[in-house]
Backbone as numpy.savetxt, mean C-alpha at the origin, in Angstrom:
# Nx Ny Nz CAx CAy CAz Cx Cy Cz
2.16 -18.07 -9.44 0.97 -17.05 -9.47 0.70 -16.34 -10.19
-0.55 -15.65 -10.25 -0.87 -14.97 -11.95 -0.75 -13.60 -11.57
-0.56 -13.21 -12.56 0.08 -12.03 -13.27 -1.34 -11.06 -12.88
-2.85 -11.53 -12.87 -3.60 -10.50 -12.47 -3.84 -10.79 -11.34
-2.73 -11.15 -9.90 -2.54 -11.21 -8.65 -2.72 -9.20 -7.93
-3.68 -8.92 -7.44 -3.91 -7.68 -6.71 -3.45 -7.66 -5.11
-2.87 -6.09 -5.33 -2.57 -6.39 -4.07 -2.87 -4.15 -3.49
-3.08 -3.83 -2.32 -3.47 -2.89 -1.70 -2.09 -2.40 -1.10
-1.95 -0.89 -1.64 -0.88 -0.34 -1.12 -1.43 1.14 -1.16
-1.26 1.78 1.01 -1.45 2.87 0.84 -0.32 3.81 1.14
-0.15 5.01 0.84 0.59 5.48 1.01 0.07 6.82 2.28
0.32 6.45 3.99 -0.25 6.65 4.52 0.21 8.29 5.20
-0.42 9.39 5.58 -0.66 10.64 6.01 0.78 11.13 6.18
1.98 10.33 6.40 3.56 11.21 6.34 3.88 10.98 5.19
3.51 10.27 4.37 4.04 10.02 3.24 3.70 11.00 2.57
2.26 11.03 2.68 1.76 11.87 1.56 2.45 13.18 1.75
2.93 14.06 2.87 2.73 14.85 3.63 4.34 15.11 3.20
4.93 14.14 3.38 6.52 14.12 2.91 6.84 14.05 1.54
5.69 14.48 1.02 6.12 14.74 -0.63 6.74 13.37 -1.18
6.76 11.42 -0.67 6.99 11.21 -0.91 6.06 10.14 -2.17
5.31 10.64 -2.47 4.32 9.36 -3.55 4.98 9.61 -4.90
5.25 10.24 -5.99 6.17 9.80 -6.81 7.46 8.87 -6.69
8.40 8.51 -5.55 8.95 8.38 -5.33 8.13 6.86 -5.14
7.54 6.79 -4.66 6.85 5.10 -4.01 5.92 4.53 -5.34
5.10 5.46 -5.78 4.42 5.03 -7.21 5.95 4.67 -8.28
6.96 4.91 -8.18 7.55 5.14 -9.46 8.30 3.54 -8.89
8.74 3.11 -7.59 8.99 2.26 -7.87 8.28 0.93 -7.48
6.90 0.78 -7.62 6.19 -0.24 -8.28 6.48 -0.12 -9.95
5.56 0.99 -10.03 5.75 1.42 -11.84 7.31 0.67 -12.48
8.62 0.49 -11.88 9.28 0.52 -12.53 9.79 -0.92 -12.06
9.10 -1.26 -11.40 9.14 -3.27 -10.93 8.49 -3.86 -12.22
7.62 -2.60 -12.93 6.69 -3.63 -13.55 5.25 -3.88 -13.20
4.71 -3.64 -12.65 3.02 -3.52 -11.90 2.93 -2.45 -12.68
1.31 -3.24 -12.37 0.15 -2.41 -13.03 -0.37 -1.46 -12.38
-0.62 -0.59 -12.19 -1.67 0.75 -11.28 -2.85 0.28 -11.97
-4.11 -0.20 -11.30 -5.22 -0.32 -11.30 -6.48 0.68 -10.66
-6.12 1.38 -9.53 -6.51 2.06 -9.02 -5.98 2.97 -8.29
-6.08 4.51 -7.74 -5.72 5.44 -7.61 -6.72 6.16 -6.98
-6.66 6.57 -5.65 -7.41 8.25 -4.99 -6.51 8.41 -3.89
-6.48 9.79 -3.73 -6.39 10.34 -2.57 -7.67 10.80 -1.64
-7.34 9.87 -0.33 -8.73 10.67 0.80 -8.00 11.04 2.08
-9.41 11.12 2.46 -9.00 11.24 3.97 -10.00 10.08 4.86
-9.76 8.88 4.90 -10.39 7.85 5.12 -11.52 8.30 6.73
-12.02 7.73 6.87 -13.06 7.72 8.23 -12.39 6.89 9.53
-13.15 7.11 9.98 -12.86 6.48 11.27 -13.18 4.95 10.91
-14.45 4.75 11.16 -15.16 3.57 10.78 -14.68 2.75 9.64
-13.44 3.32 8.74 -12.81 2.90 7.54 -11.74 1.61 8.47
-11.21 2.82 8.95 -10.11 2.57 9.65 -10.07 1.46 10.45
-11.47 1.43 11.16 -11.58 0.35 12.33 -12.12 -0.81 11.67
-12.19 -1.00 10.52 -12.53 -2.38 9.49 -11.58 -2.23 9.16
-10.77 -1.44 8.81 -8.91 -1.80 7.55 -8.28 -2.80 8.82
-8.41 -2.10 10.25 -7.50 -1.97 11.12 -7.86 -3.19 11.97
-9.23 -3.98 11.68 -9.77 -4.99 13.24 -9.14 -5.70 13.53
-7.94 -5.92 12.68 -7.41 -7.61 13.76 -6.98 -6.42 14.90
-6.53 -5.21 14.82 -5.51 -4.57 15.97 -6.39 -3.51 16.67
-7.27 -3.89 16.56 -8.90 -2.83 17.63 -7.60 -3.27 19.48
-7.54 -4.40 19.44 -7.59 -4.55 20.81 -5.92 -4.36 21.24
-4.87 -4.33 20.52 -3.58 -3.79 20.96 -2.98 -2.21 21.59
-2.64 -2.23 22.35 -2.96 -1.21 23.01 -2.30 0.17 22.04
-1.58 -0.04 21.04 -1.31 1.59 20.26 -2.66 2.05 19.13
-3.20 0.80 18.94 -4.51 0.53 17.95 -4.72 2.82 18.23
-5.09 2.89 19.59 -5.53 4.74 19.49 -4.66 5.41 18.86
-3.17 5.59 18.97 -2.45 5.83 18.26 -2.17 5.73 16.80
-2.41 4.73 16.09 -2.73 4.22 14.80 -3.67 4.57 14.12
-4.78 4.96 14.76 -6.19 5.94 14.51 -5.80 7.02 14.54
-5.49 7.90 15.19 -5.06 9.11 15.18 -4.53 9.34 14.25
-3.04 8.82 13.78 -2.22 9.05 12.88 -2.50 8.85 11.69
-3.77 7.81 11.31 -3.98 7.40 10.04 -5.12 8.97 9.87
-5.76 9.02 10.91 -6.93 10.37 10.55 -6.38 11.48 10.39
-4.74 12.04 10.80 -4.03 12.49 10.73 -3.86 14.15 9.64
-4.23 13.52 8.22 -3.92 13.74 6.96 -4.77 13.20 5.92
-4.44 13.23 4.50 -5.09 12.46 3.21 -3.88 11.24 2.83
-4.61 10.58 2.44 -3.98 9.03 2.45 -4.52 8.84 0.59
-3.22 7.95 0.33 -3.15 7.88 -1.11 -3.60 6.21 -1.19
-4.79 5.72 -1.71 -4.65 4.53 -1.98 -4.75 4.24 -3.41
-3.89 2.85 -3.08 -3.72 2.59 -4.40 -3.80 0.77 -4.61
-4.56 0.52 -6.01 -4.03 -1.19 -5.90 -3.12 -1.48 -7.63
-2.19 -2.38 -6.97 -1.31 -2.73 -8.42 -1.54 -4.26 -8.67
-1.28 -4.66 -9.86 -1.66 -5.83 -10.69 -0.54 -6.45 -10.97
-0.20 -7.85 -10.54 1.04 -8.18 -11.19 1.37 -9.71 -10.73
2.57 -10.16 -11.14 2.79 -11.44 -10.87 3.46 -11.63 -8.97
3.04 -11.99 -8.11 3.57 -12.39 -6.93 3.27 -10.58 -6.17
2.38 -10.51 -6.33 2.44 -8.61 -6.18 2.66 -8.19 -5.02
1.52 -9.31 -4.22 1.03 -9.24 -2.95 2.85 -9.47 -2.43
3.55 -10.48 -2.16 5.10 -10.98 -1.24 5.85 -9.78 -1.94
5.93 -9.52 -3.45 7.05 -8.46 -3.65 6.64 -7.08 -3.46
5.09 -7.07 -3.03 4.94 -5.03 -2.55 5.54 -4.95 -1.29
5.22 -6.14 -0.20 5.95 -5.84 1.09 7.20 -6.23 0.56
8.03 -6.66 0.09 9.41 -6.57 -0.10 10.07 -5.28 -0.50
9.31 -4.67 -1.19 9.37 -2.99 -1.47 9.84 -1.94 -0.33
8.31 -2.55 0.34 8.23 -1.56 1.47 9.44 -2.33 1.82
9.58 -2.89 2.86 10.55 -2.84 3.76 9.40 -3.84 5.14
10.44 -3.72 6.06 10.21 -4.30 7.27 9.04 -3.38 8.51
7.76 -3.83 9.06 7.09 -3.00 9.25 7.98 -1.86 10.50
8.76 -2.16 11.08 9.98 -1.66 11.69 10.89 -0.87 10.89
10.31 0.61 10.95 11.87 0.77 9.51 13.40 0.63 9.77
13.51 0.78 11.33 15.16 0.03 11.33 15.40 -1.25 11.36
14.54 -1.88 11.26 15.18 -3.18 10.75 14.77 -3.33 9.18
14.81 -2.07 8.46 14.30 -2.54 7.36 15.52 -2.46 6.02
16.11 -3.05 5.06 16.84 -2.88 4.65 16.70 -1.33 3.60
18.02 -1.07 3.47 18.77 0.08 2.61 17.66 -0.48 1.45
17.02 0.64 0.76 16.63 -0.07 -0.90 15.18 -0.11 -0.28
14.38 -0.31 0.60 13.38 -0.14 1.23 12.62 0.69 0.88
11.51 0.83 0.32 10.96 2.15 1.09 10.82 2.42 2.15
10.47 2.25 3.35 10.76 2.29 4.71 12.34 2.24 5.15
13.52 0.95 4.21 14.91 1.28 4.62 15.72 2.87 4.40
14.71 3.17 3.47 15.12 4.63 2.42 14.49 6.04 3.64
13.20 5.90 3.75 12.94 7.28 3.69 12.02 7.25 5.37
12.20 6.22 6.28 11.32 5.68 7.97 12.64 5.67 8.86
12.25 6.24 9.74 12.86 5.88 11.28 12.33 5.20 12.50
10.59 5.98 12.57 9.90 5.48 13.56 8.78 4.37 13.33
8.85 3.71 13.81 7.47 2.63 13.23 6.52 3.07 13.41
5.97 4.10 14.43 4.70 4.91 14.41 4.75 5.86 12.99
5.56 6.22 12.21 5.57 6.69 11.56 6.79 6.30 10.10
5.50 5.04 9.62 6.29 4.06 8.69 5.48 4.03 7.18
5.29 5.48 6.78 5.12 5.97 5.02 3.64 5.09 4.98
4.04 3.67 4.69 3.10 2.84 3.97 2.65 1.88 4.36
1.75 1.51 3.97 1.15 -0.01 4.50 0.85 -0.75 2.90
0.97 -2.46 3.00 0.63 -3.05 2.15 0.22 -4.43 2.14
-1.27 -4.67 1.41 -1.51 -6.13 1.86 -0.55 -7.25 2.22
-1.29 -7.97 3.23 0.10 -9.06 3.94 0.04 -10.27 3.19
-1.47 -10.70 2.36 -2.12 -11.63 1.94 -2.88 -11.33 0.62
-3.00 -12.55 -0.40 -4.07 -12.14 -1.35 -5.27 -11.95 -0.48
-5.62 -12.78 0.27 -6.76 -12.80 0.95 -7.26 -10.67 1.59
-5.86 -11.06 2.26 -6.42 -9.22 2.69 -6.27 -8.35 1.88
-5.65 -8.73 0.20 -5.75 -7.68 -0.76 -7.14 -7.33 -0.99
-7.77 -8.81 -1.05 -8.96 -8.49 -1.86 -10.07 -7.93 -0.51
-9.83 -7.89 0.88 -10.45 -7.63 1.53 -10.57 -5.85 1.66
-9.21 -5.46 1.21 -8.71 -4.27 1.82 -9.11 -3.65 0.27
-8.89 -4.10 -0.64 -9.39 -3.01 -1.80 -10.70 -2.98 -2.10
-11.46 -3.90 -1.75 -13.20 -4.40 -1.07 -13.41 -2.73 -0.31
-12.64 -2.75 0.98 -12.95 -1.76 2.06 -12.79 -0.19 1.18
-11.71 0.08 0.33 -11.27 1.16 -0.18 -12.01 1.60 -1.63
-11.74 0.48 -2.39 -12.42 0.81 -3.62 -13.59 0.48 -4.05
-14.86 1.16 -5.20 -15.49 0.11 -5.22 -15.33 -0.30 -6.12
-15.89 -1.57 -6.65 -15.66 -2.36 -8.07 -15.01 -1.18 -9.42
-16.14 -0.86 -9.56 -15.98 -0.10 -10.98 -14.96 0.97 -10.47
-14.23 1.03 -9.71 -12.99 2.43 -10.12 -11.70 1.43 -10.25
-11.99 -0.01 -10.06 -10.40 -0.93 -10.23 -10.52 -0.76 -12.11
-9.62 -0.94 -12.68 -9.78 -0.10 -14.38 -8.56 -1.78 -14.74
-9.34 -2.19 -15.40 -8.76 -3.01 -16.80 -8.26 -2.75 -17.08
-6.84 -2.92 -17.84 -6.26 -2.79 -19.18 -5.08 -3.64 -19.41
-4.33 -3.28 -20.43 -3.35 -4.23 -21.10 -2.45 -2.94 -20.75
-1.58 -2.91 -19.98 -0.40 -2.00 -20.60 0.76 -2.06 -21.67
0.89 -1.75 -22.78 2.09 -1.75 -24.05 2.89 -2.33 -23.43
3.87 -2.55 -22.15 4.75 -2.74 -22.20 5.10 -4.37 -21.51
4.11 -4.90 -21.28 3.71 -6.60 -20.99 4.49 -6.93 -21.22
4.32 -6.99 -22.71 5.37 -8.50 -23.22 6.90 -8.05 -22.80
7.13 -6.89 -22.65 8.73 -6.41 -21.68 8.89 -6.97 -20.46
7.99 -7.40 -19.75 8.00 -7.52 -18.56 7.84 -8.96 -18.43
6.67 -9.66 -18.60 6.40 -11.13 -18.76 6.19 -12.02 -19.77
6.85 -12.61 -19.43 7.33 -14.28 -20.86 6.45 -14.43 -21.36
């Protein structure tokens, strides 16, 4: 896996409203991943329909759409070695009740309909999601001074 692999992580409206943003950001930073884009936004229906295109036929889609439109979303892009897979580990299982303690969902969520956070499930979906939520010029390329203390 490349150090330049990127993933899309979104703190959903419940995570933002509950004030969990600093805790969530710190978990990725403390792991050693590099933040390359961040913005607080009110997602519109068109963006959400495209983001969740694979779920539009599911019976829970209308409630998912309503939930994601209910408040601000913190959209972020993180970069680092195996960040897609490791990001999913940090998030925990989609169903918070199946999430291990120490994961974001395991520590802060109870109900699947309020599971706090979204993370890309593959490098391909990460590229697609990053392109939906961010313009290319919004992604910042830089080398953190701590890189040599994180990677061999």
